[in-house]
Amino acid sequence: MTFATNSSIVTAFIYLPVKMTQTTATNWLPAAHSSSYRYVYLFPAVLAGLLFPLGFAPFHLPGLAILGIAILFGLLHHASLRHAFYIGFVFGLSSAGLGVSWVYISIHEYGHLHSLGSATITLFFVAYLALYPALITFVYKKLSPKRSFIFSCLLFSALWCLGEFLRATIMGGFPWLLLGFGQTDTPLRYLLPILGVYGASFFACLSATFLATGALSGRYKQYPWFIAFALVLLCPSLLKNQAWGTASASPISVGIIQANLSMRDKWDESLFWQLQQYYQTTTEQLIGKNQLIVMPESAIPVPASYISDFLDTLDNKAQQNGSAILLGILQPAGADEMQLYNAMVSLGQAKGSYLKQHLVPFGEFIPRPFQQLIEWLSLPTANMNHGKKNQSLIEVQNHPIAALICYELAYPLLLRNQLPRAEWIVSISDDGWFGHSFAMYQQLQMAQALSIQTARFQVVANNDGLSSVIDANGDVLASLPAFTAGTLEAMIQPLTGASPWVYLGDLPILLISLFIFSMALLNKKSNR
């Protein structure tokens, strides 16, 4: 297809929904039907919201996420302040409703709450997430200059970046489906080591606003905007061959065990010995052949003190054969063993442990305002303790490593605190809480983004699927299929050095976004 043909198709995708909004807003529809079509302008916002999560795993169609934001931005062009809020809210409802629908599975299937209660909690949670795009569109419409199209694009991108940061921070945060995480399949991935996930979000959003502005411009005025859109997306490719890490030693052989045990079976006491026997058998097959063996989160779901003989046996065999073992297990926080840590412990040629810092609300702890929900949810690990900050790094074969457990993959700063000393990453998970949903795939994509961002190889051990080895470029070198049991063997390269993001964190892009926001505020005040 020619450039003109492609641009015409894109223009139609954005222009038609926006035209629907304009005609509704200007009472183009017959008066007799105006009440029936009062909320027609929200339909394109639903469409834009549904497109957004398709840009992430397991779909891997990042262009659709950018198109969704482009439609959202275009819808604001003629919207009133009130309509802008509604458009953002409906966009958020549909994007979160599809993208994090697995929350319902976790509450209903494993929280043992009835369907209506689970749906109600999920709806409230999705509505909370929808408030962020609603506030973004509201503030944008309030501050956006009418004649400066370039600054409008910058302002919307800055607000999107700040909105994502707030969503990832307030009340513990929920940094799922951050736009930057979805850029692992685009050239914007090369910005991750420099500006982090929020920087990738900023420029992905900026490209979407350029696309929308071009689609809504006149025929001969749209091409500069389309060129700007292409430049924003493609220029980061110039960094493709930039290596931020340096090999520090010979490659390390790694074995990963994936048990694929359902959550119900995993916590079934009658099956406990079968699970222990499975891990012992598979571990013995890998010991001696691999320098590092990794088991997933809560591989054996009892406190370590309950299976001390089993752990001692593995420790001795690993020591004798020169192997290191890392496994997820529950670690007592006190002598009474009533309070527990979600931990990663080491055996054999490894030393140290890691206690999970960022726990999953309702899954691993109950926030104080919701303590009365304990009886409803009945989750077996709702009494977890938070691990302390600045823990000593685990060492494997005399190499310091970074450790993350499950939900922590969504929090890059937890990883940054372990760098640049850590030479690779080990992340363990159990996504059985989320059933056959998008969650497992989305989490693997976040792991890929973190490897790119930090220039480190990563070993991902997941109980129910997609256990993987990821290189420092974010490429999956080897992986086990979802919902299958098995072992995976691969090589990883220890790396030293640090990307700019490791040194500076998210501060540069947040300061840039705050500066743009401040300029918009000053401009608004001066025009009063």
Short mmCIF file of C-alpha atoms in Angstrom, two decimals:
data_model
loop_
_atom_site.label_atom_id
_atom_site.label_comp_id
_atom_site.label_asym_id
_atom_site.label_seq_id
_atom_site.Cartn_x
_atom_site.Cartn_y
_atom_site.Cartn_z
CA MET A 1 0.00 0.00 0.00
CA THR A 2 1.11 3.59 -0.61
CA PHE A 3 1.63 6.07 2.19
CA ALA A 4 -1.47 7.95 1.06
CA THR A 5 -3.60 4.80 1.23
CA ASN A 6 -2.33 3.87 4.68
CA SER A 7 -2.88 7.39 5.99
CA SER A 8 -6.41 7.38 4.57
CA ILE A 9 -7.24 4.16 6.44
CA VAL A 10 -5.84 5.52 9.71
CA THR A 11 -7.67 8.81 9.18
CA ALA A 12 -10.94 6.95 8.73
CA PHE A 13 -10.43 4.95 11.95
CA ILE A 14 -9.95 8.14 13.95
CA TYR A 15 -12.08 10.64 12.01
CA LEU A 16 -15.31 8.63 11.92
CA PRO A 17 -15.63 8.13 15.70
CA VAL A 18 -14.77 11.79 16.26
CA LYS A 19 -17.29 12.85 13.63
CA MET A 20 -19.94 10.85 15.49
CA THR A 21 -19.10 12.82 18.62
CA GLN A 22 -19.23 16.16 16.83
CA THR A 23 -22.58 15.51 15.21
CA THR A 24 -24.09 14.35 18.49
CA ALA A 25 -22.69 17.28 20.40
CA THR A 26 -24.04 19.79 17.87
CA ASN A 27 -27.53 18.27 17.79
CA TRP A 28 -27.15 17.12 14.21
CA LEU A 29 -29.51 14.25 15.01
CA PRO A 30 -33.25 14.97 14.71
CA ALA A 31 -34.78 16.41 17.85
CA ALA A 32 -37.19 13.49 18.13
CA HIS A 33 -34.25 11.15 18.56
CA SER A 34 -31.93 13.40 20.57
CA SER A 35 -32.79 11.85 23.94
CA SER A 36 -32.22 8.36 22.56
CA TYR A 37 -28.85 9.30 21.16
CA ARG A 38 -27.76 11.54 24.03
CA TYR A 39 -24.89 9.25 24.92
CA VAL A 40 -23.90 8.15 21.43
CA TYR A 41 -20.67 10.10 21.85
CA LEU A 42 -19.58 7.54 24.45
CA PHE A 43 -19.63 4.61 22.00
CA PRO A 44 -16.34 5.61 20.34
CA ALA A 45 -14.82 5.91 23.82
CA VAL A 46 -15.86 2.31 24.50
CA LEU A 47 -14.22 1.27 21.23
CA ALA A 48 -11.02 3.15 22.07
CA GLY A 49 -10.92 1.54 25.50
CA LEU A 50 -11.37 -1.96 24.09
CA LEU A 51 -8.55 -1.37 21.60
CA PHE A 52 -6.12 -0.32 24.32
CA PRO A 53 -5.52 -3.68 26.10
CA LEU A 54 -5.15 -5.41 22.72
CA GLY A 55 -1.79 -3.66 22.50
CA PHE A 56 -0.47 -5.82 25.34
CA ALA A 57 0.20 -9.53 25.76
CA PRO A 58 -1.18 -12.00 24.85
CA PHE A 59 -2.31 -10.09 21.73
CA HIS A 60 0.91 -8.13 21.11
CA LEU A 61 -0.75 -5.54 18.84
CA PRO A 62 0.84 -2.33 20.17
CA GLY A 63 -0.51 -0.35 17.24
CA LEU A 64 -4.04 -0.89 18.55
CA ALA A 65 -3.15 0.62 21.94
CA ILE A 66 -1.76 3.68 20.19
CA LEU A 67 -4.84 3.81 17.95
CA GLY A 68 -7.08 3.61 21.02
CA ILE A 69 -5.36 6.61 22.60
CA ALA A 70 -5.46 8.46 19.27
CA ILE A 71 -9.25 8.00 19.15
CA LEU A 72 -9.53 9.08 22.79
CA PHE A 73 -7.50 12.21 22.09
CA GLY A 74 -9.54 12.98 18.98
CA LEU A 75 -12.81 12.65 20.89
CA LEU A 76 -11.71 15.47 23.19
CA HIS A 77 -11.37 17.92 20.31
CA HIS A 78 -14.97 19.19 20.44
CA ALA A 79 -15.98 17.78 23.83
CA SER A 80 -17.19 19.94 26.69
CA LEU A 81 -15.45 19.74 30.05
CA ARG A 82 -18.16 17.44 31.42
CA HIS A 83 -18.16 15.25 28.32
CA ALA A 84 -14.35 15.02 28.47
CA PHE A 85 -14.62 13.48 31.94
CA TYR A 86 -17.27 10.99 30.77
CA ILE A 87 -15.22 10.06 27.71
CA GLY A 88 -12.15 9.34 29.84
CA PHE A 89 -14.18 7.40 32.38
CA VAL A 90 -15.86 5.20 29.77
CA PHE A 91 -12.50 4.65 28.08
CA GLY A 92 -11.11 3.51 31.44
CA LEU A 93 -14.09 1.26 32.17
CA SER A 94 -13.79 -0.61 28.88
CA SER A 95 -9.97 -0.84 28.87
CA ALA A 96 -9.70 -2.02 32.48
CA GLY A 97 -12.83 -4.15 32.16
CA LEU A 98 -11.17 -6.14 29.39
CA GLY A 99 -7.52 -5.81 30.36
CA VAL A 100 -7.77 -6.81 34.03
CA SER A 101 -10.87 -8.98 33.88
CA TRP A 102 -8.83 -11.68 35.65
CA VAL A 103 -9.46 -9.87 38.95
CA TYR A 104 -12.92 -11.46 38.96
CA ILE A 105 -11.40 -14.94 38.61
CA SER A 106 -9.09 -14.38 41.56
CA ILE A 107 -11.90 -13.18 43.82
CA HIS A 108 -14.57 -15.66 42.72
CA GLU A 109 -12.62 -18.87 42.13
CA TYR A 110 -10.05 -18.62 44.90
CA GLY A 111 -11.55 -16.02 47.22
CA HIS A 112 -14.66 -18.22 47.47
CA LEU A 113 -16.98 -15.24 47.07
CA HIS A 114 -20.27 -15.71 45.22
CA SER A 115 -20.65 -14.44 41.66
CA LEU A 116 -22.60 -11.28 42.50
CA GLY A 117 -20.18 -10.25 45.23
CA SER A 118 -17.16 -10.94 43.03
CA ALA A 119 -18.67 -9.00 40.14
CA THR A 120 -19.49 -6.08 42.44
CA ILE A 121 -15.95 -5.88 43.86
CA THR A 122 -14.49 -6.18 40.36
CA LEU A 123 -16.78 -3.43 39.06
CA PHE A 124 -15.79 -1.07 41.87
CA PHE A 125 -12.12 -1.83 41.24
CA VAL A 126 -12.48 -1.21 37.50
CA ALA A 127 -14.39 2.01 38.20
CA TYR A 128 -11.56 3.15 40.45
CA LEU A 129 -9.02 2.50 37.69
CA ALA A 130 -11.28 4.37 35.24
CA LEU A 131 -11.02 7.51 37.34
CA TYR A 132 -7.42 8.02 36.20
CA PRO A 133 -8.09 8.43 32.46
CA ALA A 134 -11.20 10.44 33.41
CA LEU A 135 -9.08 12.88 35.41
CA ILE A 136 -6.49 12.99 32.62
CA THR A 137 -9.08 13.94 30.00
CA PHE A 138 -10.79 16.41 32.36
CA VAL A 139 -7.58 18.23 33.30
CA TYR A 140 -6.43 18.19 29.69
CA LYS A 141 -9.65 19.80 28.49
CA LYS A 142 -9.43 22.35 31.30
CA LEU A 143 -5.86 23.40 30.48
CA SER A 144 -5.47 22.71 26.77
CA PRO A 145 -4.70 25.79 24.67
CA LYS A 146 -7.06 26.19 21.73
CA ARG A 147 -4.53 27.19 19.08
CA SER A 148 -1.26 25.47 20.02
CA PHE A 149 -1.68 21.96 18.65
CA ILE A 150 1.88 20.87 19.44
CA PHE A 151 1.62 21.98 23.06
CA SER A 152 -1.76 20.24 23.33
CA CYS A 153 -0.10 17.00 22.25
CA LEU A 154 2.70 17.49 24.76
CA LEU A 155 0.25 18.34 27.54
CA PHE A 156 -1.88 15.25 26.98
CA SER A 157 1.23 13.04 26.93
CA ALA A 158 2.54 14.63 30.12
CA LEU A 159 -0.80 14.15 31.87
CA TRP A 160 -0.93 10.53 30.70
CA CYS A 161 2.55 9.94 32.12
CA LEU A 162 1.69 11.59 35.44
CA GLY A 163 -1.62 9.75 35.60
CA GLU A 164 0.11 6.40 35.19
CA PHE A 165 2.62 7.32 37.87
CA LEU A 166 -0.17 8.21 40.31
CA ARG A 167 -2.06 5.00 39.53
CA ALA A 168 1.12 3.03 40.24
CA THR A 169 1.71 4.85 43.52
CA ILE A 170 -1.50 5.82 45.33
CA MET A 171 -2.64 3.33 48.01
CA GLY A 172 0.11 0.90 47.08
CA GLY A 173 -0.59 1.35 43.40
CA PHE A 174 -1.74 -0.86 40.55
CA PRO A 175 0.80 -0.42 37.73
CA TRP A 176 -0.84 -2.91 35.37
CA LEU A 177 -1.25 -2.08 31.67
CA LEU A 178 1.08 0.91 31.79
CA LEU A 179 1.45 1.97 28.17
CA GLY A 180 5.24 1.69 28.35
CA PHE A 181 5.05 -2.01 29.25
CA GLY A 182 3.29 -2.61 25.94
CA GLN A 183 6.16 -1.19 23.88
CA THR A 184 8.34 -4.32 24.03
CA ASP A 185 7.34 -5.00 20.40
CA THR A 186 7.96 -1.46 19.07
CA PRO A 187 11.09 0.68 18.58
CA LEU A 188 10.06 2.62 21.69
CA ARG A 189 11.49 -0.32 23.67
CA TYR A 190 14.91 1.28 23.17
CA LEU A 191 13.81 4.19 25.37
CA LEU A 192 13.18 1.89 28.34
CA PRO A 193 16.86 1.80 29.49
CA ILE A 194 16.98 5.61 29.33
CA LEU A 195 13.60 6.92 30.49
CA GLY A 196 11.96 3.82 31.94
CA VAL A 197 8.42 2.63 31.48
CA TYR A 198 6.92 6.11 32.02
CA GLY A 199 9.21 7.57 29.37
CA ALA A 200 8.09 4.93 26.89
CA SER A 201 4.49 5.73 27.87
CA PHE A 202 5.07 9.44 27.26
CA PHE A 203 6.41 8.98 23.74
CA ALA A 204 3.88 6.30 22.80
CA CYS A 205 1.14 8.69 23.89
CA LEU A 206 2.81 11.56 22.02
CA SER A 207 2.85 9.50 18.83
CA ALA A 208 -0.87 8.80 19.30
CA THR A 209 -1.68 12.49 19.68
CA PHE A 210 0.29 13.31 16.52
CA LEU A 211 -1.62 10.58 14.70
CA ALA A 212 -4.97 11.93 15.88
CA THR A 213 -4.09 15.53 15.05
CA GLY A 214 -3.04 14.50 11.56
CA ALA A 215 -6.22 12.51 11.03
CA LEU A 216 -8.36 15.52 12.00
CA SER A 217 -6.37 18.02 9.92
CA GLY A 218 -7.02 19.05 6.36
CA ARG A 219 -5.72 16.87 3.56
CA TYR A 220 -2.52 18.82 2.95
CA LYS A 221 -1.95 19.71 6.60
CA GLN A 222 -2.06 16.14 7.85
CA TYR A 223 1.18 14.87 6.33
CA PRO A 224 3.56 16.78 8.66
CA TRP A 225 1.69 15.26 11.60
CA PHE A 226 1.94 11.77 10.15
CA ILE A 227 5.66 12.31 9.56
CA ALA A 228 6.05 13.46 13.18
CA PHE A 229 4.14 10.35 14.29
CA ALA A 230 6.53 8.12 12.34
CA LEU A 231 9.60 9.93 13.64
CA VAL A 232 8.56 9.54 17.28
CA LEU A 233 8.01 5.82 16.78
CA LEU A 234 11.05 5.07 14.63
CA CYS A 235 13.84 7.35 15.89
CA PRO A 236 14.47 5.25 19.03
CA SER A 237 15.68 2.52 16.64
CA LEU A 238 18.91 4.51 16.41
CA LEU A 239 19.68 3.13 19.89
CA LYS A 240 19.18 -0.47 18.79
CA ASN A 241 22.84 -1.45 18.98
CA GLN A 242 23.57 0.36 22.24
CA ALA A 243 24.67 -2.16 24.89
CA TRP A 244 24.19 -1.01 28.47
CA GLY A 245 25.58 -4.13 30.15
CA THR A 246 29.00 -5.81 30.05
CA ALA A 247 29.64 -9.54 30.47
CA SER A 248 31.16 -10.10 33.91
CA ALA A 249 31.84 -13.85 33.80
CA SER A 250 31.20 -17.02 31.83
CA PRO A 251 27.56 -17.94 31.10
CA ILE A 252 25.59 -19.74 33.82
CA SER A 253 23.53 -22.87 33.13
CA VAL A 254 20.00 -22.65 34.51
CA GLY A 255 17.22 -25.18 35.07
CA ILE A 256 13.62 -24.13 35.83
CA ILE A 257 10.92 -26.39 37.28
CA GLN A 258 7.28 -25.75 36.38
CA ALA A 259 4.86 -27.97 38.33
CA ASN A 260 1.58 -26.67 36.83
CA LEU A 261 -0.47 -27.48 39.90
CA SER A 262 -3.83 -25.75 40.26
CA MET A 263 -4.34 -23.55 43.29
CA ARG A 264 -6.90 -25.95 44.74
CA ASP A 265 -4.57 -28.95 44.37
CA LYS A 266 -1.56 -27.02 45.56
CA TRP A 267 -3.18 -26.20 48.89
CA ASP A 268 -4.75 -29.67 49.26
CA GLU A 269 -3.03 -31.39 52.18
CA SER A 270 -3.70 -34.84 50.72
CA LEU A 271 -1.57 -33.97 47.67
CA PHE A 272 1.27 -32.35 49.60
CA TRP A 273 3.59 -35.36 49.58
CA GLN A 274 3.04 -35.88 45.86
CA LEU A 275 4.08 -32.28 45.23
CA GLN A 276 7.16 -32.64 47.42
CA GLN A 277 8.12 -35.85 45.64
CA TYR A 278 7.68 -34.17 42.24
CA TYR A 279 10.03 -31.33 43.16
CA GLN A 280 12.57 -33.72 44.66
CA THR A 281 12.59 -35.95 41.56
CA THR A 282 12.84 -33.11 39.03
CA THR A 283 15.45 -31.27 41.08
CA GLU A 284 17.64 -34.37 41.27
CA GLN A 285 17.44 -34.62 37.47
CA LEU A 286 18.76 -31.06 37.13
CA ILE A 287 21.36 -31.05 39.92
CA GLY A 288 24.89 -31.37 38.59
CA LYS A 289 23.79 -30.50 35.05
CA ASN A 290 22.90 -26.89 35.92
CA GLN A 291 24.65 -24.32 38.08
CA LEU A 292 21.32 -22.80 39.12
CA ILE A 293 17.93 -24.47 39.62
CA VAL A 294 14.85 -22.30 40.20
CA MET A 295 11.44 -23.32 41.53
CA PRO A 296 8.40 -20.98 41.45
CA GLU A 297 6.70 -18.90 44.13
CA SER A 298 5.42 -20.94 47.12
CA ALA A 299 6.67 -24.05 45.33
CA ILE A 300 5.81 -26.06 48.43
CA PRO A 301 3.04 -24.15 50.25
CA VAL A 302 4.07 -24.75 53.86
CA PRO A 303 6.51 -22.92 56.14
CA ALA A 304 10.12 -23.97 55.65
CA SER A 305 10.28 -25.35 59.20
CA TYR A 306 7.68 -28.00 58.28
CA ILE A 307 9.93 -29.57 55.65
CA SER A 308 13.38 -28.97 57.09
CA ASP A 309 14.48 -32.56 56.36
CA PHE A 310 13.48 -32.22 52.71
CA LEU A 311 15.30 -28.90 52.37
CA ASP A 312 18.40 -30.27 54.11
CA THR A 313 18.49 -33.20 51.67
CA LEU A 314 18.29 -30.85 48.66
CA ASP A 315 20.89 -28.56 50.20
CA ASN A 316 23.38 -31.41 50.69
CA LYS A 317 22.90 -32.80 47.18
CA ALA A 318 23.27 -29.34 45.64
CA GLN A 319 26.44 -28.68 47.65
CA GLN A 320 27.96 -32.00 46.60
CA ASN A 321 27.20 -31.41 42.91
CA GLY A 322 28.10 -27.72 42.73
CA SER A 323 24.56 -26.50 42.05
CA ALA A 324 22.59 -23.64 43.58
CA ILE A 325 18.84 -23.85 44.23
CA LEU A 326 16.35 -20.99 44.64
CA LEU A 327 12.76 -21.71 45.58
CA GLY A 328 9.72 -19.85 46.77
CA ILE A 329 8.42 -20.87 50.18
CA LEU A 330 6.65 -19.45 53.22
CA GLN A 331 9.00 -18.14 55.88
CA PRO A 332 7.76 -17.73 59.49
CA ALA A 333 7.96 -14.18 60.82
CA GLY A 334 7.96 -15.31 64.44
CA ALA A 335 8.17 -18.32 66.72
CA ASP A 336 4.40 -18.89 66.65
CA GLU A 337 4.43 -19.08 62.82
CA MET A 338 1.11 -17.23 62.69
CA GLN A 339 2.61 -14.47 60.55
CA LEU A 340 4.51 -15.42 57.40
CA TYR A 341 6.73 -13.95 54.72
CA ASN A 342 6.46 -14.82 51.05
CA ALA A 343 10.11 -15.70 50.55
CA MET A 344 12.73 -16.83 48.07
CA VAL A 345 15.29 -18.99 49.84
CA SER A 346 18.60 -20.44 48.68
CA LEU A 347 20.23 -23.86 48.97
CA GLY A 348 23.52 -25.38 47.83
CA GLN A 349 25.93 -22.98 46.13
CA ALA A 350 23.76 -19.98 46.96
CA LYS A 351 23.31 -17.96 50.11
CA GLY A 352 20.80 -15.47 51.42
CA SER A 353 17.07 -15.04 51.06
CA TYR A 354 14.61 -12.45 49.82
CA LEU A 355 11.35 -11.49 51.54
CA LYS A 356 8.63 -10.09 49.30
CA GLN A 357 8.16 -6.37 49.90
CA HIS A 358 5.15 -5.44 47.79
CA LEU A 359 2.29 -7.75 48.70
CA VAL A 360 -0.88 -8.28 46.69
CA PRO A 361 -3.89 -6.55 48.30
CA PHE A 362 -6.57 -9.10 49.29
CA GLY A 363 -4.37 -11.98 48.12
CA GLU A 364 -1.51 -11.72 50.62
CA PHE A 365 -2.76 -9.10 53.04
CA ILE A 366 -6.02 -7.34 53.76
CA PRO A 367 -5.85 -3.52 53.78
CA ARG A 368 -7.11 -2.16 57.08
CA PRO A 369 -10.31 -0.61 55.67
CA PHE A 370 -11.27 -4.05 54.35
CA GLN A 371 -10.42 -6.27 57.30
CA GLN A 372 -14.05 -7.43 57.52
CA LEU A 373 -13.69 -9.03 54.09
CA ILE A 374 -11.31 -11.70 55.47
CA GLU A 375 -14.14 -14.11 56.18
CA TRP A 376 -15.62 -13.56 52.71
CA LEU A 377 -12.35 -14.00 50.81
CA SER A 378 -10.88 -16.82 52.94
CA LEU A 379 -7.54 -16.61 51.15
CA PRO A 380 -4.93 -18.99 52.60
CA THR A 381 -2.10 -16.45 52.47
CA ALA A 382 -3.91 -13.36 53.72
CA ASN A 383 -1.61 -13.07 56.76
CA MET A 384 1.65 -12.19 55.00
CA ASN A 385 4.17 -9.68 56.33
CA HIS A 386 5.94 -7.09 54.19
CA GLY A 387 9.65 -7.68 53.73
CA LYS A 388 11.99 -4.85 54.71
CA LYS A 389 13.55 -2.47 52.22
CA ASN A 390 17.26 -2.63 51.35
CA GLN A 391 17.64 -6.37 51.93
CA SER A 392 21.00 -7.99 51.26
CA LEU A 393 21.21 -9.54 47.81
CA ILE A 394 21.09 -13.28 47.31
CA GLU A 395 24.37 -14.65 45.92
CA VAL A 396 24.38 -17.52 43.43
CA GLN A 397 27.74 -19.11 42.58
CA ASN A 398 29.34 -15.94 44.05
CA HIS A 399 27.26 -13.68 41.79
CA PRO A 400 24.85 -11.18 43.40
CA ILE A 401 21.38 -11.36 41.87
CA ALA A 402 18.16 -9.33 41.98
CA ALA A 403 15.03 -11.07 43.24
CA LEU A 404 11.37 -10.33 42.54
CA ILE A 405 8.29 -12.28 43.56
CA CYS A 406 5.16 -12.24 41.38
CA TYR A 407 3.33 -8.89 41.67
CA GLU A 408 6.64 -7.09 42.20
CA LEU A 409 7.36 -7.38 38.47
CA ALA A 410 5.04 -4.41 38.02
CA TYR A 411 7.24 -2.20 40.23
CA PRO A 412 10.52 -1.36 38.49
CA LEU A 413 11.79 0.67 41.44
CA LEU A 414 11.99 -2.48 43.57
CA LEU A 415 14.39 -3.86 40.99
CA ARG A 416 16.32 -0.60 40.66
CA ASN A 417 17.09 -0.72 44.39
CA GLN A 418 19.01 -3.97 43.78
CA LEU A 419 21.08 -2.55 40.92
CA PRO A 420 23.66 -2.08 39.55
CA ARG A 421 25.26 -4.68 41.84
CA ALA A 422 22.94 -7.53 40.77
CA GLU A 423 24.23 -9.38 37.70
CA TRP A 424 20.93 -10.95 36.63
CA ILE A 425 17.31 -11.16 37.77
CA VAL A 426 15.37 -14.11 39.17
CA SER A 427 11.60 -13.63 39.33
CA ILE A 428 9.28 -16.30 40.67
CA SER A 429 5.49 -16.35 40.37
CA ASP A 430 2.35 -18.38 40.78
CA ASP A 431 -0.31 -17.05 38.44
CA GLY A 432 -2.71 -19.83 39.30
CA TRP A 433 -4.72 -17.20 41.19
CA PHE A 434 -5.80 -15.76 37.84
CA GLY A 435 -6.88 -18.92 36.03
CA HIS A 436 -6.79 -19.11 32.24
CA SER A 437 -6.67 -15.36 31.72
CA PHE A 438 -4.48 -12.59 30.30
CA ALA A 439 -2.60 -12.06 33.58
CA MET A 440 0.19 -14.59 33.04
CA TYR A 441 1.01 -13.23 29.58
CA GLN A 442 0.86 -9.62 30.74
CA GLN A 443 3.24 -10.42 33.58
CA LEU A 444 5.76 -12.04 31.24
CA GLN A 445 5.67 -8.93 29.05
CA MET A 446 6.41 -6.80 32.12
CA ALA A 447 9.36 -9.08 32.86
CA GLN A 448 10.63 -8.49 29.31
CA ALA A 449 10.32 -4.73 29.79
CA LEU A 450 12.30 -4.90 33.04
CA SER A 451 15.11 -6.84 31.37
CA ILE A 452 15.33 -4.17 28.66
CA GLN A 453 15.11 -1.37 31.21
CA THR A 454 17.93 -2.74 33.38
CA ALA A 455 20.07 -4.51 30.75
CA ARG A 456 19.96 -7.80 32.63
CA PHE A 457 19.14 -11.41 31.79
CA GLN A 458 16.17 -12.75 33.70
CA VAL A 459 15.09 -16.19 34.90
CA VAL A 460 11.29 -16.41 35.23
CA ALA A 461 9.89 -19.40 37.14
CA ASN A 462 6.09 -19.61 37.15
CA ASN A 463 4.06 -22.43 38.67
CA ASP A 464 1.51 -22.75 35.89
CA GLY A 465 3.21 -21.64 32.72
CA LEU A 466 5.46 -19.42 30.63
CA SER A 467 8.54 -20.07 32.74
CA SER A 468 11.20 -18.38 30.63
CA VAL A 469 14.71 -17.14 30.19
CA ILE A 470 14.88 -13.55 28.89
CA ASP A 471 18.00 -11.84 27.59
CA ALA A 472 19.09 -8.26 28.24
CA ASN A 473 17.28 -7.10 25.08
CA GLY A 474 13.96 -8.41 26.36
CA ASP A 475 13.84 -11.34 23.96
CA VAL A 476 12.54 -14.68 25.28
CA LEU A 477 15.33 -17.19 24.63
CA ALA A 478 13.44 -20.23 25.89
CA SER A 479 10.03 -20.80 27.43
CA LEU A 480 7.67 -23.52 28.64
CA PRO A 481 4.07 -23.52 27.38
CA ALA A 482 1.27 -22.31 29.62
CA PHE A 483 -0.55 -24.84 31.79
CA THR A 484 1.94 -27.68 31.30
CA ALA A 485 4.37 -29.34 33.69
CA GLY A 486 8.02 -29.63 32.74
CA THR A 487 11.57 -28.39 33.09
CA LEU A 488 13.47 -25.81 31.09
CA GLU A 489 17.24 -25.63 30.68
CA ALA A 490 19.07 -22.63 29.20
CA MET A 491 22.10 -20.38 29.58
CA ILE A 492 22.22 -16.85 30.98
CA GLN A 493 24.97 -14.26 30.87
CA PRO A 494 25.90 -12.40 34.08
CA LEU A 495 26.20 -8.68 33.31
CA THR A 496 27.54 -5.60 35.07
CA GLY A 497 27.14 -1.94 34.26
CA ALA A 498 24.04 0.21 34.42
CA SER A 499 21.59 1.84 32.06
CA PRO A 500 20.80 5.56 32.50
CA TRP A 501 17.48 4.60 34.11
CA VAL A 502 19.29 2.60 36.81
CA TYR A 503 21.22 5.75 37.76
CA LEU A 504 18.45 8.35 37.38
CA GLY A 505 15.23 6.38 37.73
CA ASP A 506 11.96 7.96 36.62
CA LEU A 507 12.94 11.45 37.75
CA PRO A 508 13.83 12.92 34.30
CA ILE A 509 10.56 12.04 32.56
CA LEU A 510 8.49 12.99 35.61
CA LEU A 511 10.22 16.38 35.80
CA ILE A 512 9.62 16.93 32.08
CA SER A 513 5.95 16.05 32.50
CA LEU A 514 5.59 18.29 35.55
CA PHE A 515 7.24 21.15 33.66
CA ILE A 516 4.77 20.82 30.78
CA PHE A 517 1.88 20.63 33.26
CA SER A 518 3.16 23.74 35.08
CA MET A 519 3.45 25.65 31.81
CA ALA A 520 -0.16 24.79 31.02
CA LEU A 521 -1.26 26.03 34.45
CA LEU A 522 0.62 29.31 34.02
CA ASN A 523 -0.79 29.76 30.53
CA LYS A 524 -4.32 29.20 31.83
CA LYS A 525 -3.87 31.77 34.60
CA SER A 526 -2.40 34.36 32.24
CA ASN A 527 -5.36 34.03 29.87
CA ARG A 528 -7.98 34.67 32.54
#
